[in-house]
Tab-separated table of C-alpha atoms and ligand atoms in Angstrom:
chain	number	residue	atom	x	y	z
A	1	MET	CA	-41.039	-1.120	196.336
A	2	ASN	CA	-39.822	1.412	198.880
A	3	LEU	CA	-42.116	1.189	201.921
A	4	THR	CA	-42.056	4.177	204.294
A	5	ALA	CA	-43.941	5.424	207.357
A	6	THR	CA	-46.379	7.193	205.046
A	7	THR	CA	-47.074	4.329	202.621
A	8	ASP	CA	-50.822	4.011	201.924
A	9	LEU	CA	-52.374	0.616	202.502
A	10	TYR	CA	-54.911	-1.067	200.199
A	11	GLY	CA	-56.241	-4.595	200.434
A	12	LEU	CA	-58.452	-7.461	199.388
A	13	ILE	CA	-61.040	-9.071	201.665
A	14	GLY	CA	-62.999	-12.295	201.133
A	15	THR	CA	-62.255	-16.002	201.277
A	16	PRO	CA	-60.592	-17.834	199.607
A	17	ILE	CA	-58.247	-15.223	198.158
A	18	SER	CA	-54.976	-17.083	197.600
A	19	HIS	CA	-55.613	-17.406	193.816
A	20	SER	CA	-56.231	-13.669	193.345
A	21	PHE	CA	-54.273	-11.646	190.777
A	22	SER	CA	-55.139	-8.383	192.547
A	23	PRO	CA	-52.174	-8.083	194.972
A	24	SER	CA	-49.547	-8.617	192.268
A	25	MET	CA	-51.448	-6.468	189.769
A	26	HIS	CA	-51.891	-3.468	192.074
A	27	ASN	CA	-48.450	-3.598	193.690
A	28	LYS	CA	-46.778	-3.636	190.262
A	29	ALA	CA	-49.033	-0.766	189.150
A	30	PHE	CA	-48.319	1.356	192.268
A	31	GLU	CA	-44.616	0.944	191.653
A	32	LYS	CA	-44.911	1.783	187.960
A	33	VAL	CA	-46.775	5.082	188.564
A	34	ASN	CA	-44.696	6.018	191.657
A	35	GLU	CA	-47.606	5.779	194.083
A	36	ASN	CA	-46.373	5.305	197.648
A	37	ALA	CA	-48.803	2.487	198.388
A	38	CYS	CA	-49.019	-1.256	198.882
A	39	TYR	CA	-51.785	-3.860	198.560
A	40	LEU	CA	-52.208	-6.937	200.760
A	41	GLY	CA	-54.667	-9.822	201.034
A	42	PHE	CA	-56.762	-10.313	204.206
A	43	ASP	CA	-58.576	-13.647	204.296
A	44	THR	CA	-61.920	-12.600	205.803
A	45	ASN	CA	-65.179	-14.488	206.301
A	46	ILE	CA	-68.599	-12.958	207.015
A	47	ASP	CA	-68.150	-13.289	210.790
A	48	LYS	CA	-65.035	-11.108	210.669
A	49	LEU	CA	-66.376	-8.488	208.263
A	50	GLU	CA	-67.651	-5.903	210.746
A	51	ALA	CA	-64.444	-5.964	212.809
A	52	THR	CA	-62.338	-5.804	209.641
A	53	VAL	CA	-64.194	-2.746	208.321
A	54	GLN	CA	-63.786	-1.064	211.720
A	55	ALA	CA	-60.079	-1.885	211.793
A	56	PHE	CA	-59.592	-0.596	208.233
A	57	LYS	CA	-61.268	2.682	209.197
A	58	THR	CA	-59.134	2.990	212.340
A	59	LEU	CA	-55.915	2.332	210.426
A	60	ASN	CA	-57.043	4.503	207.498
A	61	VAL	CA	-56.745	1.780	204.881
A	62	LYS	CA	-57.385	3.861	201.763
A	63	GLY	CA	-59.383	1.360	199.795
A	64	TRP	CA	-60.031	-2.321	199.250
A	65	ASN	CA	-61.454	-4.931	196.942
A	66	VAL	CA	-64.211	-7.212	198.127
A	67	THR	CA	-64.619	-10.717	196.788
A	68	MET	CA	-66.722	-13.805	197.529
A	69	PRO	CA	-68.590	-14.247	199.846
A	70	LEU	CA	-68.697	-10.616	201.017
A	71	LYS	CA	-69.803	-8.675	197.939
A	72	SER	CA	-73.426	-8.259	199.060
A	73	GLU	CA	-72.769	-8.148	202.807
A	74	MET	CA	-70.318	-5.235	202.409
A	75	ILE	CA	-73.159	-3.006	201.137
A	76	LYS	CA	-74.429	-2.334	204.637
A	77	TYR	CA	-71.150	-0.690	205.646
A	78	CYS	CA	-71.135	1.697	202.670
A	79	ASP	CA	-72.143	5.344	203.065
A	80	GLU	CA	-72.586	5.810	199.328
A	81	LEU	CA	-72.963	3.512	196.308
A	82	SER	CA	-72.272	3.941	192.599
A	83	PRO	CA	-75.335	3.430	190.357
A	84	GLU	CA	-74.383	-0.070	189.203
A	85	ALA	CA	-73.532	-1.204	192.760
A	86	GLU	CA	-76.908	0.118	193.886
A	87	LEU	CA	-78.649	-1.721	191.061
A	88	ILE	CA	-77.212	-5.163	191.848
A	89	GLY	CA	-76.771	-4.774	195.592
A	90	ALA	CA	-73.119	-5.832	195.517
A	91	VAL	CA	-69.698	-4.140	195.604
A	92	ASN	CA	-66.186	-5.237	194.723
A	93	THR	CA	-64.347	-1.951	195.365
A	94	ILE	CA	-64.389	0.393	198.360
A	95	VAL	CA	-62.912	3.881	198.510
A	96	ASN	CA	-62.305	5.170	202.039
A	97	GLN	CA	-62.585	8.966	202.077
A	98	ASN	CA	-61.695	9.896	205.666
A	99	GLY	CA	-63.952	7.224	207.132
A	100	LYS	CA	-66.768	7.602	204.558
A	101	LEU	CA	-66.990	4.472	202.466
A	102	LYS	CA	-68.062	4.589	198.828
A	103	GLY	CA	-68.809	1.249	197.159
A	104	TYR	CA	-68.470	0.420	193.464
A	105	SER	CA	-68.936	-2.678	191.360
A	106	THR	CA	-66.194	-2.623	188.729
A	107	ASP	CA	-66.679	-6.162	187.337
A	108	GLY	CA	-69.307	-5.109	184.799
A	109	ILE	CA	-67.457	-1.896	183.936
A	110	GLY	CA	-64.306	-3.998	183.557
A	111	PHE	CA	-66.104	-6.416	181.272
A	112	PHE	CA	-67.186	-3.639	178.898
A	113	ALA	CA	-63.812	-1.837	179.102
A	114	ASN	CA	-62.143	-5.077	178.003
A	115	ALA	CA	-64.684	-5.344	175.169
A	116	LYS	CA	-63.903	-1.799	174.002
A	117	ASP	CA	-60.153	-2.467	174.347
A	118	LYS	CA	-60.706	-5.363	171.913
A	119	GLU	CA	-62.657	-3.038	169.606
A	120	PHE	CA	-66.130	-4.320	170.371
A	121	ASN	CA	-68.509	-1.358	170.771
A	122	PRO	CA	-71.609	-2.501	172.720
A	123	GLU	CA	-73.827	0.332	171.464
A	124	ASN	CA	-77.079	-0.925	169.862
A	125	LYS	CA	-75.929	-4.520	170.128
A	126	THR	CA	-78.014	-7.563	171.044
A	127	ILE	CA	-76.387	-9.551	173.824
A	128	VAL	CA	-77.031	-13.109	174.983
A	129	LEU	CA	-75.873	-13.491	178.582
A	130	ILE	CA	-75.750	-17.024	179.968
A	131	GLY	CA	-75.804	-17.127	183.777
A	132	ALA	CA	-77.456	-15.221	186.610
A	133	GLY	CA	-74.848	-15.519	189.402
A	134	GLY	CA	-72.602	-12.784	190.776
A	135	ALA	CA	-70.540	-12.217	187.628
A	136	ALA	CA	-73.581	-12.269	185.340
A	137	ARG	CA	-75.387	-9.776	187.561
A	138	SER	CA	-72.529	-7.228	187.325
A	139	ILE	CA	-72.341	-7.558	183.549
A	140	ALA	CA	-76.128	-7.321	183.187
A	141	ALA	CA	-76.313	-4.197	185.365
A	142	GLN	CA	-73.530	-2.413	183.503
A	143	SER	CA	-75.033	-3.348	180.121
A	144	ILE	CA	-77.987	-1.091	181.009
A	145	PHE	CA	-75.575	1.874	181.020
A	146	GLU	CA	-73.904	0.946	177.709
A	147	ASN	CA	-76.686	1.860	175.245
A	148	ILE	CA	-77.150	-1.720	174.105
A	149	ASN	CA	-80.245	-2.752	172.154
A	150	GLU	CA	-81.382	-5.901	173.959
A	151	LEU	CA	-80.189	-8.184	176.740
A	152	ILE	CA	-81.343	-11.806	176.632
A	153	ILE	CA	-80.570	-13.638	179.878
A	154	TYR	CA	-80.444	-17.448	179.896
A	155	ASN	CA	-80.026	-19.416	183.094
A	156	ARG	CA	-80.270	-23.051	184.164
A	157	THR	CA	-82.470	-21.938	187.066
A	158	PHE	CA	-85.039	-19.819	185.253
A	159	LYS	CA	-86.344	-18.003	188.305
A	160	LYS	CA	-82.923	-16.488	189.018
A	161	ALA	CA	-82.900	-15.006	185.513
A	162	GLN	CA	-86.427	-13.675	186.047
A	163	GLN	CA	-85.400	-12.164	189.380
A	164	LEU	CA	-82.433	-10.422	187.747
A	165	LYS	CA	-84.711	-8.989	185.068
A	166	ASP	CA	-87.139	-7.758	187.745
A	167	GLU	CA	-84.299	-5.929	189.510
A	168	LEU	CA	-82.965	-4.269	186.345
A	169	ASN	CA	-86.108	-3.655	184.354
A	170	GLU	CA	-87.124	-0.251	185.686
A	171	GLU	CA	-83.721	1.251	184.870
A	172	ALA	CA	-83.601	-0.656	181.563
A	173	LEU	CA	-86.952	0.802	180.479
A	174	LYS	CA	-85.695	4.299	181.320
A	175	GLN	CA	-82.693	3.671	179.061
A	176	ASN	CA	-84.874	2.161	176.301
A	177	ILE	CA	-83.263	-1.261	176.625
A	178	LYS	CA	-85.230	-4.509	176.296
A	179	ILE	CA	-84.550	-7.438	178.628
A	180	ARG	CA	-85.842	-10.956	177.894
A	181	VAL	CA	-85.291	-14.054	180.019
A	182	GLU	CA	-85.182	-17.707	178.995
A	183	ALA	CA	-84.453	-21.076	180.577
A	184	LEU	CA	-81.174	-22.614	179.413
A	185	SER	CA	-83.110	-25.802	178.654
A	186	ASN	CA	-84.872	-23.947	175.830
A	187	GLN	CA	-82.156	-24.952	173.361
A	188	LYS	CA	-84.171	-24.215	170.205
A	189	GLN	CA	-84.635	-20.595	171.278
A	190	LEU	CA	-80.984	-20.384	172.402
A	191	GLU	CA	-79.816	-21.508	168.965
A	192	LYS	CA	-81.984	-18.843	167.311
A	193	ASP	CA	-80.860	-16.110	169.742
A	194	ILE	CA	-77.171	-16.978	169.367
A	195	LYS	CA	-77.495	-16.871	165.579
A	196	GLU	CA	-79.176	-13.447	165.744
A	197	SER	CA	-77.043	-11.787	168.439
A	198	ASP	CA	-73.813	-9.770	168.279
A	199	LEU	CA	-72.235	-10.924	171.531
A	200	VAL	CA	-72.653	-14.151	173.531
A	201	ILE	CA	-71.306	-14.221	177.070
A	202	ASN	CA	-70.661	-17.304	179.170
A	203	ALA	CA	-71.023	-15.978	182.723
A	204	THR	CA	-71.487	-19.432	184.260
A	205	SER	CA	-68.783	-21.574	185.805
A	206	VAL	CA	-69.086	-24.146	183.001
A	207	GLY	CA	-65.622	-24.848	181.584
A	208	MET	CA	-63.793	-23.869	184.762
A	209	ARG	CA	-61.436	-26.825	185.259
A	210	PRO	CA	-57.890	-27.148	183.959
A	211	ASP	CA	-58.718	-29.738	181.270
A	212	SER	CA	-62.415	-29.110	181.059
A	213	GLU	CA	-64.092	-30.164	177.837
A	214	GLU	CA	-67.398	-28.734	179.054
A	215	ILE	CA	-69.092	-26.176	176.867
A	216	ILE	CA	-72.264	-24.240	177.600
A	217	PHE	CA	-73.812	-24.444	174.095
A	218	ASN	CA	-73.280	-26.066	170.729
A	219	PRO	CA	-70.445	-24.114	169.023
A	220	ASP	CA	-71.807	-25.064	165.587
A	221	TRP	CA	-74.336	-22.291	166.142
A	222	LEU	CA	-71.581	-19.680	165.894
A	223	SER	CA	-70.749	-17.651	162.833
A	224	PRO	CA	-67.557	-15.575	162.415
A	225	GLU	CA	-69.534	-12.354	163.051
A	226	THR	CA	-70.463	-13.419	166.600
A	227	VAL	CA	-68.255	-12.156	169.394
A	228	ILE	CA	-67.736	-14.587	172.267
A	229	ALA	CA	-66.894	-13.686	175.854
A	230	ASP	CA	-66.074	-16.153	178.580
A	231	ILE	CA	-65.642	-14.972	182.161
A	232	VAL	CA	-63.783	-18.183	182.999
A	233	TYR	CA	-59.989	-17.634	183.105
A	234	THR	CA	-58.787	-20.983	184.422
A	235	PRO	CA	-57.992	-22.399	181.929
A	236	VAL	CA	-56.834	-19.264	180.134
A	237	LYS	CA	-58.435	-20.633	176.922
A	238	THR	CA	-61.666	-22.488	177.580
A	239	LYS	CA	-63.155	-25.077	175.263
A	240	LEU	CA	-65.739	-22.459	174.242
A	241	GLU	CA	-63.011	-19.965	173.339
A	242	LYS	CA	-61.054	-22.581	171.357
A	243	GLU	CA	-64.146	-23.632	169.404
A	244	ALA	CA	-65.089	-20.004	168.756
A	245	LEU	CA	-61.566	-19.112	167.595
A	246	SER	CA	-61.524	-22.054	165.185
A	247	ARG	CA	-64.730	-20.640	163.644
A	248	GLY	CA	-63.195	-17.197	163.183
A	249	CYS	CA	-65.001	-15.444	166.071
A	250	LYS	CA	-63.531	-12.549	168.046
A	251	ILE	CA	-62.892	-13.461	171.689
A	252	LEU	CA	-63.207	-11.374	174.871
A	253	ASP	CA	-61.256	-13.330	177.471
A	254	GLY	CA	-61.846	-13.687	181.208
A	255	LEU	CA	-58.396	-12.380	182.151
A	256	GLY	CA	-59.128	-9.150	180.296
A	257	MET	CA	-62.109	-8.552	182.558
A	258	VAL	CA	-59.915	-9.174	185.633
A	259	LEU	CA	-57.365	-6.682	184.342
A	260	TRP	CA	-59.924	-3.962	183.597
A	261	GLN	CA	-61.960	-4.302	186.811
A	262	GLY	CA	-58.630	-3.691	188.570
A	263	ALA	CA	-57.871	-0.717	186.328
A	264	TYR	CA	-61.099	0.996	187.412
A	265	ALA	CA	-60.538	0.254	191.117
A	266	PHE	CA	-57.018	1.721	190.808
A	267	LYS	CA	-58.380	4.891	189.178
A	268	TYR	CA	-61.011	5.337	191.899
A	269	TRP	CA	-58.376	4.908	194.621
A	270	THR	CA	-55.467	6.924	193.274
A	271	GLY	CA	-56.956	9.198	190.609
A	272	LYS	CA	-54.197	7.882	188.335
A	273	GLU	CA	-54.499	5.846	185.144
A	274	PHE	CA	-53.708	2.164	185.595
A	275	PRO	CA	-50.664	1.184	183.483
A	276	VAL	CA	-52.712	-1.302	181.462
A	277	ASP	CA	-50.135	-2.284	178.844
A	278	TYR	CA	-47.399	-2.728	181.430
A	279	ILE	CA	-49.588	-4.950	183.633
A	280	LYS	CA	-50.738	-7.000	180.626
A	281	LYS	CA	-47.092	-7.730	179.890
A	282	GLU	CA	-45.832	-8.183	183.456
A	283	ILE	CA	-48.702	-10.157	185.000
A	284	PHE	CA	-50.583	-11.724	182.115
A	285	ASN	CA	-47.627	-12.209	179.739
A	286	LYS	CA	-49.463	-10.538	176.902
A	287	GLU	CA	-48.364	-7.883	174.468
B	1	ATR	P1	-70.348	-16.393	190.039
B	1	ATR	O1	-70.341	-15.442	191.188
B	1	ATR	O2	-68.976	-16.817	189.581
B	1	ATR	O3	-71.204	-15.937	188.910
B	1	ATR	P2	-72.403	-18.140	191.073
B	1	ATR	O4	-73.060	-16.976	191.700
B	1	ATR	O5	-72.301	-19.401	191.856
B	1	ATR	O6	-70.943	-17.784	190.615
B	1	ATR	O7	-73.143	-18.448	189.672
B	1	ATR	C1	-72.825	-19.538	188.885
B	1	ATR	C2	-73.628	-19.471	187.577
B	1	ATR	O8	-73.246	-20.602	186.769
B	1	ATR	C3	-75.143	-19.590	187.760
B	1	ATR	O9	-75.791	-18.882	186.739
B	1	ATR	C4	-75.359	-21.097	187.604
B	1	ATR	O10	-76.675	-21.465	187.227
B	1	ATR	P3	-77.820	-21.710	188.367
B	1	ATR	O11	-78.301	-20.336	188.753
B	1	ATR	O12	-78.832	-22.527	187.708
B	1	ATR	O13	-77.111	-22.423	189.503
B	1	ATR	C5	-74.401	-21.390	186.476
B	1	ATR	N1	-74.006	-22.792	186.395
B	1	ATR	C6	-73.142	-23.457	187.203
B	1	ATR	N2	-72.994	-24.749	186.784
B	1	ATR	C7	-73.772	-24.887	185.665
B	1	ATR	C8	-74.041	-25.960	184.760
B	1	ATR	N3	-73.463	-27.174	184.915
B	1	ATR	N4	-74.883	-25.731	183.728
B	1	ATR	C9	-75.462	-24.515	183.553
B	1	ATR	N5	-75.247	-23.454	184.365
B	1	ATR	C10	-74.408	-23.630	185.409
């Protein structure tokens, strides 16, 4: 990378950030498309957010990603929000247009872009989404804009699922999409819904340890026609994904979502297409 006096600066704010793929992903991509830019991590907690945003404006940092725990807090510094960011009240990408900040949430868009990349078309599909935390919220919000048939949200804490439905329902009704919520403890209903759905998404942290044998539902309920998505990417192949693969299911992996949320951020910042295949190979060692 050839840094000059006119190199544009991009960054990542949040804490912790040391595990993030974003700096290596974006720096490789800038280089590949000849964008005179670089991307750095800035470990930032809530107390430092206001000063950081001010400093970024002063120094004309062109754009940044926002991760935990700042995704909701960052909203109040945005001058404009994309529809899905507005819907969930959280952002992960900021574009700085001469001091005017526009916030986006590309996690959900990234999730569905990865699905389409793997030839799963969400149109008219019935989706079971397990979880109601940050990741689940982004996916749920974007699903409203993907012409799906029905979204069934399961969560361990039922009232968080209900709250998510309440936030999305007005827009969902406008788009003719049904949302139903269930407690994860309702295993009989979960079995029935999994058997009748097209896509089942684990958007909880269950399975997120190197040798985790944890699994969010009984994999015997899967048939080869069911597509399985797991947002967990450490380990790269979760127990759920292994069980699903052994039953002939198509898999949408967590790393794919990471790749595609970055691809959209890159496009919003630079106006250029993210070199997806190159980054898959260079960063994720995939063809
Ligand atoms: P993220 O931003 O990664 O989504 P989060 O906001 O902490 O993280 O959300 C974690 C999700 O995993 C929640 O849906 C959580 O369920 P609760 O709302 O009931 O806490 C879910 N989760 C975490 N551990 C779980 C477990 N052992 N069983 C079932 N769900 C679990």
